[in-house]
Amino acid sequence: MTIGSDTWNERYQSGDTPWDKGTYTPALLEVLAKQVIPAEAEVLVPGCGYGHDAAAIAQAGYPTTGMDIAESAVKGARLAHQGVDGLDFVQEDLFDPTLSEEKRYGAIWEHTCYCAILPEQRPDYVRAVANLLENDGIFAGIFFINTEMPEGEGPPFETSVEEVHQRFSDRFELLWEKSPDATFPTREGCEWLMVWRKKS
């Protein structure tokens, strides 16, 4: 079972997008300020939605691709950020194994994609992002550790720091992690910031 593109399209078309705050996540500024992303890296943002994070990364000087499975999200992102240099949006399925045969990236930024997929898809997510990264590529992101929803319900589906460690440690080396310095007001104490490097 998966949550398909039709479901996400319907939610964007109906405006049922509570995860979209109309701007990039404040934690992204912390990542950019620490220069976590290598200067020469091309960046992928999976599950980009309306592309606010992708646009902010591109405006910081990184060639950036926002990817989403929902056609409505991609159309909205292109319209909202059409004037941003070095930014592209594509409608693709992150779990398509042929994507990594076409292109790999120097960095991936995760925000509200991991928590949107079904928990049983998480091993496939780790495999997909690892395959889409170059060796020693950087995977940075925000993980939802407290959704305040009943256990097992979502999206967003809750995770834990320990679970993320367990899932990513075979393919990635943890560089650092912390509670983000800034969050949206509705997400205080709910997020955990991590930066990993893909193992060669």
PDB file of C-alpha atoms in Angstrom:
ATOM      1  CA  MET A   1       0.000   0.000   0.000  1.00  0.00           C
ATOM      2  CA  THR A   2       1.173   3.512  -0.822  1.00  0.00           C
ATOM      3  CA  ILE A   3      -0.284   7.012  -0.790  1.00  0.00           C
ATOM      4  CA  GLY A   4      -0.530   7.731  -4.508  1.00  0.00           C
ATOM      5  CA  SER A   5      -0.226  10.815  -6.652  1.00  0.00           C
ATOM      6  CA  ASP A   6      -4.026  11.097  -7.026  1.00  0.00           C
ATOM      7  CA  THR A   7      -4.431  11.477  -3.264  1.00  0.00           C
ATOM      8  CA  TRP A   8      -1.795  14.195  -3.040  1.00  0.00           C
ATOM      9  CA  ASN A   9      -3.173  15.960  -6.126  1.00  0.00           C
ATOM     10  CA  GLU A  10      -6.612  16.067  -4.557  1.00  0.00           C
ATOM     11  CA  ARG A  11      -5.236  17.568  -1.381  1.00  0.00           C
ATOM     12  CA  TYR A  12      -3.366  20.309  -3.239  1.00  0.00           C
ATOM     13  CA  GLN A  13      -6.372  21.039  -5.439  1.00  0.00           C
ATOM     14  CA  SER A  14      -8.689  21.312  -2.428  1.00  0.00           C
ATOM     15  CA  GLY A  15      -6.233  23.393  -0.392  1.00  0.00           C
ATOM     16  CA  ASP A  16      -5.950  20.672   2.249  1.00  0.00           C
ATOM     17  CA  THR A  17      -2.236  21.301   2.804  1.00  0.00           C
ATOM     18  CA  PRO A  18      -1.635  22.068   6.495  1.00  0.00           C
ATOM     19  CA  TRP A  19       2.068  21.276   6.099  1.00  0.00           C
ATOM     20  CA  ASP A  20       2.490  24.237   3.742  1.00  0.00           C
ATOM     21  CA  LYS A  21       3.295  27.399   5.692  1.00  0.00           C
ATOM     22  CA  GLY A  22       3.796  29.642   2.676  1.00  0.00           C
ATOM     23  CA  THR A  23       7.534  29.936   3.224  1.00  0.00           C
ATOM     24  CA  TYR A  24      10.654  27.823   3.837  1.00  0.00           C
ATOM     25  CA  THR A  25      11.224  26.101   7.157  1.00  0.00           C
ATOM     26  CA  PRO A  26      13.271  28.274   9.559  1.00  0.00           C
ATOM     27  CA  ALA A  27      15.663  25.368  10.220  1.00  0.00           C
ATOM     28  CA  LEU A  28      16.863  25.583   6.631  1.00  0.00           C
ATOM     29  CA  LEU A  29      18.576  28.901   7.410  1.00  0.00           C
ATOM     30  CA  GLU A  30      20.618  27.149  10.081  1.00  0.00           C
ATOM     31  CA  VAL A  31      21.763  24.509   7.594  1.00  0.00           C
ATOM     32  CA  LEU A  32      22.668  27.109   4.995  1.00  0.00           C
ATOM     33  CA  ALA A  33      24.495  29.279   7.538  1.00  0.00           C
ATOM     34  CA  LYS A  34      26.610  26.322   8.675  1.00  0.00           C
ATOM     35  CA  GLN A  35      27.514  25.649   5.024  1.00  0.00           C
ATOM     36  CA  VAL A  36      26.510  22.026   5.424  1.00  0.00           C
ATOM     37  CA  ILE A  37      25.929  21.708   1.697  1.00  0.00           C
ATOM     38  CA  PRO A  38      29.192  21.582  -0.303  1.00  0.00           C
ATOM     39  CA  ALA A  39      29.711  24.700  -2.421  1.00  0.00           C
ATOM     40  CA  GLU A  40      29.698  22.798  -5.710  1.00  0.00           C
ATOM     41  CA  ALA A  41      26.729  20.547  -4.919  1.00  0.00           C
ATOM     42  CA  GLU A  42      23.541  20.208  -6.901  1.00  0.00           C
ATOM     43  CA  VAL A  43      20.678  19.756  -4.447  1.00  0.00           C
ATOM     44  CA  LEU A  44      17.542  17.619  -4.616  1.00  0.00           C
ATOM     45  CA  VAL A  45      14.461  18.380  -2.500  1.00  0.00           C
ATOM     46  CA  PRO A  46      12.103  15.356  -2.609  1.00  0.00           C
ATOM     47  CA  GLY A  47       8.453  15.883  -1.756  1.00  0.00           C
ATOM     48  CA  CYS A  48       9.014  19.594  -2.339  1.00  0.00           C
ATOM     49  CA  GLY A  49       5.346  20.632  -2.391  1.00  0.00           C
ATOM     50  CA  TYR A  50       5.060  24.249  -3.465  1.00  0.00           C
ATOM     51  CA  GLY A  51       8.830  24.539  -3.465  1.00  0.00           C
ATOM     52  CA  HIS A  52       9.552  27.071  -0.728  1.00  0.00           C
ATOM     53  CA  ASP A  53      12.595  25.208   0.617  1.00  0.00           C
ATOM     54  CA  ALA A  54      13.893  24.442  -2.873  1.00  0.00           C
ATOM     55  CA  ALA A  55      13.633  28.110  -3.826  1.00  0.00           C
ATOM     56  CA  ALA A  56      15.508  29.210  -0.695  1.00  0.00           C
ATOM     57  CA  ILE A  57      18.328  26.756  -1.427  1.00  0.00           C
ATOM     58  CA  ALA A  58      18.570  27.966  -5.024  1.00  0.00           C
ATOM     59  CA  GLN A  59      18.613  31.584  -3.862  1.00  0.00           C
ATOM     60  CA  ALA A  60      21.577  30.655  -1.656  1.00  0.00           C
ATOM     61  CA  GLY A  61      23.487  29.758  -4.818  1.00  0.00           C
ATOM     62  CA  TYR A  62      22.972  26.017  -5.258  1.00  0.00           C
ATOM     63  CA  PRO A  63      21.533  24.508  -8.442  1.00  0.00           C
ATOM     64  CA  THR A  64      18.379  22.915  -7.041  1.00  0.00           C
ATOM     65  CA  THR A  65      15.717  20.488  -8.204  1.00  0.00           C
ATOM     66  CA  GLY A  66      12.421  20.215  -6.384  1.00  0.00           C
ATOM     67  CA  MET A  67      10.671  16.879  -6.898  1.00  0.00           C
ATOM     68  CA  ASP A  68       7.095  15.941  -6.106  1.00  0.00           C
ATOM     69  CA  ILE A  69       4.748  13.138  -7.083  1.00  0.00           C
ATOM     70  CA  ALA A  70       1.753  15.496  -7.251  1.00  0.00           C
ATOM     71  CA  GLU A  71       1.271  17.335 -10.532  1.00  0.00           C
ATOM     72  CA  SER A  72      -0.638  20.135  -8.792  1.00  0.00           C
ATOM     73  CA  ALA A  73       2.238  20.743  -6.392  1.00  0.00           C
ATOM     74  CA  VAL A  74       4.784  20.940  -9.199  1.00  0.00           C
ATOM     75  CA  LYS A  75       2.623  23.326 -11.222  1.00  0.00           C
ATOM     76  CA  GLY A  76       2.125  25.510  -8.157  1.00  0.00           C
ATOM     77  CA  ALA A  77       5.837  25.508  -7.370  1.00  0.00           C
ATOM     78  CA  ARG A  78       6.779  26.498 -10.900  1.00  0.00           C
ATOM     79  CA  LEU A  79       4.282  29.349 -10.840  1.00  0.00           C
ATOM     80  CA  ALA A  80       5.326  30.606  -7.394  1.00  0.00           C
ATOM     81  CA  HIS A  81       9.071  30.569  -8.035  1.00  0.00           C
ATOM     82  CA  GLN A  82       9.383  31.132 -11.779  1.00  0.00           C
ATOM     83  CA  GLY A  83      11.866  33.970 -11.357  1.00  0.00           C
ATOM     84  CA  VAL A  84      14.428  32.054  -9.275  1.00  0.00           C
ATOM     85  CA  ASP A  85      17.687  31.235 -11.077  1.00  0.00           C
ATOM     86  CA  GLY A  86      19.147  27.754 -10.859  1.00  0.00           C
ATOM     87  CA  LEU A  87      15.829  26.182  -9.820  1.00  0.00           C
ATOM     88  CA  ASP A  88      13.896  23.396 -11.538  1.00  0.00           C
ATOM     89  CA  PHE A  89      10.826  21.395 -10.563  1.00  0.00           C
ATOM     90  CA  VAL A  90      10.024  17.890 -11.776  1.00  0.00           C
ATOM     91  CA  GLN A  91       7.096  15.557 -11.292  1.00  0.00           C
ATOM     92  CA  GLU A  92       8.651  12.212 -10.382  1.00  0.00           C
ATOM     93  CA  ASP A  93       8.184   9.335  -7.965  1.00  0.00           C
ATOM     94  CA  LEU A  94      11.088   9.271  -5.517  1.00  0.00           C
ATOM     95  CA  PHE A  95      10.840   5.487  -5.390  1.00  0.00           C
ATOM     96  CA  ASP A  96      11.368   5.051  -9.142  1.00  0.00           C
ATOM     97  CA  PRO A  97      14.658   3.085  -9.278  1.00  0.00           C
ATOM     98  CA  THR A  98      15.539   4.454 -12.711  1.00  0.00           C
ATOM     99  CA  LEU A  99      15.982   8.004 -11.381  1.00  0.00           C
ATOM    100  CA  SER A 100      19.432   7.275  -9.981  1.00  0.00           C
ATOM    101  CA  GLU A 101      20.507   5.923 -13.365  1.00  0.00           C
ATOM    102  CA  GLU A 102      19.865   9.345 -14.889  1.00  0.00           C
ATOM    103  CA  LYS A 103      21.333  11.709 -12.285  1.00  0.00           C
ATOM    104  CA  ARG A 104      22.891  11.895  -8.837  1.00  0.00           C
ATOM    105  CA  TYR A 105      23.142  14.855  -6.492  1.00  0.00           C
ATOM    106  CA  GLY A 106      25.715  16.302  -4.135  1.00  0.00           C
ATOM    107  CA  ALA A 107      23.120  16.927  -1.425  1.00  0.00           C
ATOM    108  CA  ILE A 108      19.510  16.161  -0.535  1.00  0.00           C
ATOM    109  CA  TRP A 109      17.319  18.273   1.744  1.00  0.00           C
ATOM    110  CA  GLU A 110      14.497  16.482   3.581  1.00  0.00           C
ATOM    111  CA  HIS A 111      11.488  18.300   4.980  1.00  0.00           C
ATOM    112  CA  THR A 112       7.972  16.783   5.297  1.00  0.00           C
ATOM    113  CA  CYS A 113       8.604  13.949   2.822  1.00  0.00           C
ATOM    114  CA  TYR A 114       9.776  11.234   5.230  1.00  0.00           C
ATOM    115  CA  CYS A 115       6.822  11.885   7.550  1.00  0.00           C
ATOM    116  CA  ALA A 116       4.337  11.889   4.649  1.00  0.00           C
ATOM    117  CA  ILE A 117       5.072   8.411   3.337  1.00  0.00           C
ATOM    118  CA  LEU A 118       3.761   5.291   5.047  1.00  0.00           C
ATOM    119  CA  PRO A 119       6.115   3.983   7.755  1.00  0.00           C
ATOM    120  CA  GLU A 120       6.567   0.708   5.878  1.00  0.00           C
ATOM    121  CA  GLN A 121       8.026   2.698   2.966  1.00  0.00           C
ATOM    122  CA  ARG A 122      10.845   4.112   5.058  1.00  0.00           C
ATOM    123  CA  PRO A 123      13.440   1.455   4.127  1.00  0.00           C
ATOM    124  CA  ASP A 124      12.657   2.240   0.485  1.00  0.00           C
ATOM    125  CA  TYR A 125      13.075   5.947   1.212  1.00  0.00           C
ATOM    126  CA  VAL A 126      16.538   5.417   2.696  1.00  0.00           C
ATOM    127  CA  ARG A 127      17.519   3.270  -0.274  1.00  0.00           C
ATOM    128  CA  ALA A 128      16.176   5.852  -2.745  1.00  0.00           C
ATOM    129  CA  VAL A 129      17.968   8.872  -1.284  1.00  0.00           C
ATOM    130  CA  ALA A 130      21.204   6.921  -0.904  1.00  0.00           C
ATOM    131  CA  ASN A 131      21.045   5.885  -4.550  1.00  0.00           C
ATOM    132  CA  LEU A 132      20.333   9.453  -5.658  1.00  0.00           C
ATOM    133  CA  LEU A 133      23.364  10.828  -3.804  1.00  0.00           C
ATOM    134  CA  GLU A 134      26.923  10.869  -5.022  1.00  0.00           C
ATOM    135  CA  ASN A 135      29.479   9.128  -2.817  1.00  0.00           C
ATOM    136  CA  ASP A 136      30.128  11.324   0.233  1.00  0.00           C
ATOM    137  CA  GLY A 137      26.995  13.296  -0.631  1.00  0.00           C
ATOM    138  CA  ILE A 138      25.195  15.135   2.157  1.00  0.00           C
ATOM    139  CA  PHE A 139      21.715  14.230   3.387  1.00  0.00           C
ATOM    140  CA  ALA A 140      20.296  16.910   5.693  1.00  0.00           C
ATOM    141  CA  GLY A 141      16.807  17.236   6.996  1.00  0.00           C
ATOM    142  CA  ILE A 142      14.151  17.849   9.588  1.00  0.00           C
ATOM    143  CA  PHE A 143      12.382  14.851  11.111  1.00  0.00           C
ATOM    144  CA  PHE A 144       8.972  15.023  12.783  1.00  0.00           C
ATOM    145  CA  ILE A 145       9.487  13.451  16.221  1.00  0.00           C
ATOM    146  CA  ASN A 146       6.184  14.598  17.721  1.00  0.00           C
ATOM    147  CA  THR A 147       3.172  14.878  15.434  1.00  0.00           C
ATOM    148  CA  GLU A 148       0.731  15.021  18.368  1.00  0.00           C
ATOM    149  CA  MET A 149      -1.406  12.495  16.467  1.00  0.00           C
ATOM    150  CA  PRO A 150      -2.563   9.092  17.773  1.00  0.00           C
ATOM    151  CA  GLU A 151       0.105   6.432  17.403  1.00  0.00           C
ATOM    152  CA  GLY A 152       0.231   4.969  13.912  1.00  0.00           C
ATOM    153  CA  GLU A 153      -1.976   7.641  12.372  1.00  0.00           C
ATOM    154  CA  GLY A 154      -0.973  10.098   9.669  1.00  0.00           C
ATOM    155  CA  PRO A 155       0.262  11.645   7.569  1.00  0.00           C
ATOM    156  CA  PRO A 156       2.260  13.109   9.110  1.00  0.00           C
ATOM    157  CA  PHE A 157       3.566   9.870  10.578  1.00  0.00           C
ATOM    158  CA  GLU A 158       5.715  10.251  13.653  1.00  0.00           C
ATOM    159  CA  THR A 159       9.259   8.946  13.929  1.00  0.00           C
ATOM    160  CA  SER A 160      11.918   8.940  16.633  1.00  0.00           C
ATOM    161  CA  VAL A 161      15.556   9.913  16.680  1.00  0.00           C
ATOM    162  CA  GLU A 162      16.436   6.319  17.489  1.00  0.00           C
ATOM    163  CA  GLU A 163      14.477   5.009  14.521  1.00  0.00           C
ATOM    164  CA  VAL A 164      16.178   7.385  12.114  1.00  0.00           C
ATOM    165  CA  HIS A 165      19.578   6.352  13.477  1.00  0.00           C
ATOM    166  CA  GLN A 166      18.696   2.706  12.955  1.00  0.00           C
ATOM    167  CA  ARG A 167      17.424   3.191   9.411  1.00  0.00           C
ATOM    168  CA  PHE A 168      20.167   5.456   8.096  1.00  0.00           C
ATOM    169  CA  SER A 169      23.326   4.243   9.847  1.00  0.00           C
ATOM    170  CA  ASP A 170      24.102   1.396   7.434  1.00  0.00           C
ATOM    171  CA  ARG A 171      24.373   3.715   4.443  1.00  0.00           C
ATOM    172  CA  PHE A 172      25.208   7.041   6.103  1.00  0.00           C
ATOM    173  CA  GLU A 173      27.567   8.532   8.678  1.00  0.00           C
ATOM    174  CA  LEU A 174      25.949  10.948  11.128  1.00  0.00           C
ATOM    175  CA  LEU A 175      27.825  14.261  11.162  1.00  0.00           C
ATOM    176  CA  TRP A 176      25.696  16.116  13.699  1.00  0.00           C
ATOM    177  CA  GLU A 177      22.179  16.419  15.076  1.00  0.00           C
ATOM    178  CA  LYS A 178      20.284  18.792  17.330  1.00  0.00           C
ATOM    179  CA  SER A 179      17.014  20.467  18.069  1.00  0.00           C
ATOM    180  CA  PRO A 180      16.726  23.239  15.467  1.00  0.00           C
ATOM    181  CA  ASP A 181      17.404  26.786  16.619  1.00  0.00           C
ATOM    182  CA  ALA A 182      14.154  27.978  15.022  1.00  0.00           C
ATOM    183  CA  THR A 183      10.910  26.332  13.955  1.00  0.00           C
ATOM    184  CA  PHE A 184       7.441  27.333  12.867  1.00  0.00           C
ATOM    185  CA  PRO A 185       5.477  28.321  16.007  1.00  0.00           C
ATOM    186  CA  THR A 186       3.232  25.270  15.664  1.00  0.00           C
ATOM    187  CA  ARG A 187       6.202  22.875  15.588  1.00  0.00           C
ATOM    188  CA  GLU A 188       8.220  23.881  18.636  1.00  0.00           C
ATOM    189  CA  GLY A 189       9.627  20.752  20.264  1.00  0.00           C
ATOM    190  CA  CYS A 190       8.331  18.584  17.423  1.00  0.00           C
ATOM    191  CA  GLU A 191      11.332  18.499  15.065  1.00  0.00           C
ATOM    192  CA  TRP A 192      14.873  17.158  15.031  1.00  0.00           C
ATOM    193  CA  LEU A 193      17.599  18.375  12.667  1.00  0.00           C
ATOM    194  CA  MET A 194      20.125  15.869  11.285  1.00  0.00           C
ATOM    195  CA  VAL A 195      23.032  15.978   8.854  1.00  0.00           C
ATOM    196  CA  TRP A 196      24.395  12.751   7.403  1.00  0.00           C
ATOM    197  CA  ARG A 197      27.097  11.890   4.848  1.00  0.00           C
ATOM    198  CA  LYS A 198      26.659   8.971   2.458  1.00  0.00           C
ATOM    199  CA  LYS A 199      29.278   6.322   2.992  1.00  0.00           C
ATOM    200  CA  SER A 200      31.594   5.650   0.042  1.00  0.00           C
TER     201      SER A 200
END
